[in-house]
Amino acid sequence: MDGLHLCAEWHDCAATALLRDRDTLREAGVRAAREAGLSVVGEVFHAFPEPGGVTGVVLLAESHLALHTWPELAAVTLDVYVCNRSGDHSRQARQVLATLRALLSPARVEEREIMRGALGRPPAGPPASPA
């Protein structure tokens, strides 16, 4: 499970029409993942009735991309998680995020990087003392 989890909240997106467009968002997510060199194994996108947000997931052999839009707020939340079991996919995850950020053009960006687990490896430093 060792990997990188990117979490993004994008506000005041200039591309507000895209926030309602399930098909374009699906195509953009799949294309961004493939162009970054990740392996798409499936996808599901759903458009909600007015105000018409979209929620979607692109399943990757390396993990996933999840996207949720709020057109009424001109906002998007997005996760890109890649496990690094077969190699370091961090660069590809960052590329997916950058590609979608450029497409949706947020004026305000909040992004975090979370390093996930290190199964099978001893923890760094001295062992924790029992409480």
PDB file of C-alpha atoms in Angstrom:
ATOM      1  CA  MET A   1       0.000   0.000   0.000  1.00  0.00           C
ATOM      2  CA  ASP A   2       3.063   2.224  -0.037  1.00  0.00           C
ATOM      3  CA  GLY A   3       2.108   5.150  -2.240  1.00  0.00           C
ATOM      4  CA  LEU A   4       1.123   8.760  -2.766  1.00  0.00           C
ATOM      5  CA  HIS A   5      -2.365  10.168  -2.183  1.00  0.00           C
ATOM      6  CA  LEU A   6      -3.005  13.614  -3.673  1.00  0.00           C
ATOM      7  CA  CYS A   7      -6.057  15.471  -2.349  1.00  0.00           C
ATOM      8  CA  ALA A   8      -7.282  18.611  -4.070  1.00  0.00           C
ATOM      9  CA  GLU A   9     -10.005  21.187  -3.490  1.00  0.00           C
ATOM     10  CA  TRP A  10     -10.383  23.642  -6.337  1.00  0.00           C
ATOM     11  CA  HIS A  11     -12.537  26.733  -5.981  1.00  0.00           C
ATOM     12  CA  ASP A  12     -13.843  29.371  -8.410  1.00  0.00           C
ATOM     13  CA  CYS A  13     -13.256  27.186 -11.451  1.00  0.00           C
ATOM     14  CA  ALA A  14     -13.425  29.188 -14.681  1.00  0.00           C
ATOM     15  CA  ALA A  15     -14.594  26.152 -16.667  1.00  0.00           C
ATOM     16  CA  THR A  16     -18.008  26.035 -14.954  1.00  0.00           C
ATOM     17  CA  ALA A  17     -19.804  24.389 -17.904  1.00  0.00           C
ATOM     18  CA  LEU A  18     -17.432  21.426 -17.624  1.00  0.00           C
ATOM     19  CA  LEU A  19     -18.478  20.870 -14.016  1.00  0.00           C
ATOM     20  CA  ARG A  20     -21.844  19.585 -15.340  1.00  0.00           C
ATOM     21  CA  ASP A  21     -20.467  17.637 -18.306  1.00  0.00           C
ATOM     22  CA  ARG A  22     -20.168  13.986 -17.279  1.00  0.00           C
ATOM     23  CA  ASP A  23     -18.894  12.767 -20.639  1.00  0.00           C
ATOM     24  CA  THR A  24     -16.173  15.384 -21.003  1.00  0.00           C
ATOM     25  CA  LEU A  25     -15.013  14.864 -17.419  1.00  0.00           C
ATOM     26  CA  ARG A  26     -14.926  11.089 -17.936  1.00  0.00           C
ATOM     27  CA  GLU A  27     -12.921  11.441 -21.142  1.00  0.00           C
ATOM     28  CA  ALA A  28     -10.572  13.976 -19.529  1.00  0.00           C
ATOM     29  CA  GLY A  29      -9.947  11.775 -16.479  1.00  0.00           C
ATOM     30  CA  VAL A  30      -9.277   8.664 -18.540  1.00  0.00           C
ATOM     31  CA  ARG A  31      -7.089  10.578 -21.002  1.00  0.00           C
ATOM     32  CA  ALA A  32      -5.086  12.310 -18.223  1.00  0.00           C
ATOM     33  CA  ALA A  33      -4.383   8.965 -16.554  1.00  0.00           C
ATOM     34  CA  ARG A  34      -3.358   7.252 -19.786  1.00  0.00           C
ATOM     35  CA  GLU A  35      -1.202  10.168 -20.959  1.00  0.00           C
ATOM     36  CA  ALA A  36       0.583  10.084 -17.592  1.00  0.00           C
ATOM     37  CA  GLY A  37       1.406   6.426 -18.163  1.00  0.00           C
ATOM     38  CA  LEU A  38      -1.079   4.925 -15.703  1.00  0.00           C
ATOM     39  CA  SER A  39      -3.182   1.824 -16.495  1.00  0.00           C
ATOM     40  CA  VAL A  40      -6.937   2.451 -16.685  1.00  0.00           C
ATOM     41  CA  VAL A  41      -8.924  -0.681 -15.808  1.00  0.00           C
ATOM     42  CA  GLY A  42     -12.401   0.869 -15.527  1.00  0.00           C
ATOM     43  CA  GLU A  43     -14.423   4.005 -14.941  1.00  0.00           C
ATOM     44  CA  VAL A  44     -17.824   5.096 -13.644  1.00  0.00           C
ATOM     45  CA  PHE A  45     -19.173   8.665 -13.865  1.00  0.00           C
ATOM     46  CA  HIS A  46     -22.597   9.890 -12.784  1.00  0.00           C
ATOM     47  CA  ALA A  47     -24.318  13.231 -13.468  1.00  0.00           C
ATOM     48  CA  PHE A  48     -26.778  14.484 -10.870  1.00  0.00           C
ATOM     49  CA  PRO A  49     -29.952  16.444 -11.659  1.00  0.00           C
ATOM     50  CA  GLU A  50     -29.836  20.252 -11.357  1.00  0.00           C
ATOM     51  CA  PRO A  51     -27.709  21.892 -10.191  1.00  0.00           C
ATOM     52  CA  GLY A  52     -25.999  19.062 -12.008  1.00  0.00           C
ATOM     53  CA  GLY A  53     -22.742  18.035 -10.359  1.00  0.00           C
ATOM     54  CA  VAL A  54     -20.758  15.004 -11.452  1.00  0.00           C
ATOM     55  CA  THR A  55     -19.091  12.290  -9.427  1.00  0.00           C
ATOM     56  CA  GLY A  56     -16.734   9.849 -11.029  1.00  0.00           C
ATOM     57  CA  VAL A  57     -13.985   7.335 -10.520  1.00  0.00           C
ATOM     58  CA  VAL A  58     -11.294   6.124 -12.877  1.00  0.00           C
ATOM     59  CA  LEU A  59      -9.999   2.777 -11.614  1.00  0.00           C
ATOM     60  CA  LEU A  60      -6.302   2.320 -12.166  1.00  0.00           C
ATOM     61  CA  ALA A  61      -4.130  -0.759 -11.874  1.00  0.00           C
ATOM     62  CA  GLU A  62      -2.057   1.564  -9.668  1.00  0.00           C
ATOM     63  CA  SER A  63      -5.187   2.627  -7.647  1.00  0.00           C
ATOM     64  CA  HIS A  64      -7.667   5.419  -8.554  1.00  0.00           C
ATOM     65  CA  LEU A  65      -8.691   8.924  -9.546  1.00  0.00           C
ATOM     66  CA  ALA A  66     -11.898  10.245  -7.913  1.00  0.00           C
ATOM     67  CA  LEU A  67     -13.590  13.488  -8.978  1.00  0.00           C
ATOM     68  CA  HIS A  68     -16.593  15.337  -7.529  1.00  0.00           C
ATOM     69  CA  THR A  69     -17.977  18.639  -8.854  1.00  0.00           C
ATOM     70  CA  TRP A  70     -20.255  21.316  -7.420  1.00  0.00           C
ATOM     71  CA  PRO A  71     -21.223  23.609 -10.325  1.00  0.00           C
ATOM     72  CA  GLU A  72     -23.317  25.831  -8.054  1.00  0.00           C
ATOM     73  CA  LEU A  73     -20.125  26.549  -6.090  1.00  0.00           C
ATOM     74  CA  ALA A  74     -17.737  26.411  -9.083  1.00  0.00           C
ATOM     75  CA  ALA A  75     -15.822  23.839  -7.028  1.00  0.00           C
ATOM     76  CA  VAL A  76     -14.190  20.435  -7.447  1.00  0.00           C
ATOM     77  CA  THR A  77     -12.724  17.899  -5.058  1.00  0.00           C
ATOM     78  CA  LEU A  78     -10.349  15.368  -6.492  1.00  0.00           C
ATOM     79  CA  ASP A  79      -8.184  12.498  -5.230  1.00  0.00           C
ATOM     80  CA  VAL A  80      -5.422  10.728  -7.084  1.00  0.00           C
ATOM     81  CA  TYR A  81      -3.974   7.752  -5.261  1.00  0.00           C
ATOM     82  CA  VAL A  82      -1.192   5.594  -6.640  1.00  0.00           C
ATOM     83  CA  CYS A  83       0.400   2.682  -4.884  1.00  0.00           C
ATOM     84  CA  ASN A  84       4.069   2.306  -5.604  1.00  0.00           C
ATOM     85  CA  ARG A  85       4.394  -1.447  -5.327  1.00  0.00           C
ATOM     86  CA  SER A  86       5.613  -2.035  -8.883  1.00  0.00           C
ATOM     87  CA  GLY A  87       7.520   1.260  -9.113  1.00  0.00           C
ATOM     88  CA  ASP A  88       7.213   4.887  -8.087  1.00  0.00           C
ATOM     89  CA  HIS A  89       4.118   6.364  -9.763  1.00  0.00           C
ATOM     90  CA  SER A  90       4.263   9.683  -7.902  1.00  0.00           C
ATOM     91  CA  ARG A  91       5.272  11.677 -10.990  1.00  0.00           C
ATOM     92  CA  GLN A  92       2.336  10.250 -12.930  1.00  0.00           C
ATOM     93  CA  ALA A  93      -0.111  11.110 -10.129  1.00  0.00           C
ATOM     94  CA  ARG A  94       1.144  14.700 -10.052  1.00  0.00           C
ATOM     95  CA  GLN A  95       0.832  14.889 -13.842  1.00  0.00           C
ATOM     96  CA  VAL A  96      -2.824  13.754 -13.708  1.00  0.00           C
ATOM     97  CA  LEU A  97      -3.581  16.410 -11.106  1.00  0.00           C
ATOM     98  CA  ALA A  98      -1.836  19.132 -13.121  1.00  0.00           C
ATOM     99  CA  THR A  99      -3.635  18.163 -16.340  1.00  0.00           C
ATOM    100  CA  LEU A 100      -7.072  18.312 -14.728  1.00  0.00           C
ATOM    101  CA  ARG A 101      -6.223  21.534 -12.865  1.00  0.00           C
ATOM    102  CA  ALA A 102      -5.313  23.162 -16.207  1.00  0.00           C
ATOM    103  CA  LEU A 103      -8.590  21.962 -17.741  1.00  0.00           C
ATOM    104  CA  LEU A 104     -10.834  23.263 -14.941  1.00  0.00           C
ATOM    105  CA  SER A 105      -8.883  26.487 -14.257  1.00  0.00           C
ATOM    106  CA  PRO A 106      -9.494  27.045 -10.535  1.00  0.00           C
ATOM    107  CA  ALA A 107      -8.737  30.511  -9.149  1.00  0.00           C
ATOM    108  CA  ARG A 108      -8.083  29.102  -5.678  1.00  0.00           C
ATOM    109  CA  VAL A 109      -6.282  25.809  -5.108  1.00  0.00           C
ATOM    110  CA  GLU A 110      -5.876  23.717  -1.952  1.00  0.00           C
ATOM    111  CA  GLU A 111      -3.806  20.577  -2.465  1.00  0.00           C
ATOM    112  CA  ARG A 112      -2.188  18.097  -0.095  1.00  0.00           C
ATOM    113  CA  GLU A 113       0.161  15.173  -0.527  1.00  0.00           C
ATOM    114  CA  ILE A 114      -0.133  12.220   1.816  1.00  0.00           C
ATOM    115  CA  MET A 115       2.438   9.432   1.817  1.00  0.00           C
ATOM    116  CA  ARG A 116       0.544   6.198   2.440  1.00  0.00           C
ATOM    117  CA  GLY A 117       1.672   3.125   4.381  1.00  0.00           C
ATOM    118  CA  ALA A 118       4.832   1.125   4.332  1.00  0.00           C
ATOM    119  CA  LEU A 119       3.570  -2.418   4.760  1.00  0.00           C
ATOM    120  CA  GLY A 120       6.228  -5.017   5.207  1.00  0.00           C
ATOM    121  CA  ARG A 121       8.884  -2.508   6.218  1.00  0.00           C
ATOM    122  CA  PRO A 122      10.009  -1.959   9.775  1.00  0.00           C
ATOM    123  CA  PRO A 123       9.109   1.504  11.059  1.00  0.00           C
ATOM    124  CA  ALA A 124      11.840   4.123  11.023  1.00  0.00           C
ATOM    125  CA  GLY A 125      13.324   4.980  14.392  1.00  0.00           C
ATOM    126  CA  PRO A 126      12.979   3.200  17.708  1.00  0.00           C
ATOM    127  CA  PRO A 127       9.895   1.043  18.321  1.00  0.00           C
ATOM    128  CA  ALA A 128       7.006   2.706  20.080  1.00  0.00           C
ATOM    129  CA  SER A 129       6.853   1.987  23.790  1.00  0.00           C
ATOM    130  CA  PRO A 130       3.663   0.359  25.063  1.00  0.00           C
ATOM    131  CA  ALA A 131       1.254   2.759  26.722  1.00  0.00           C
TER     132      ALA A 131
END
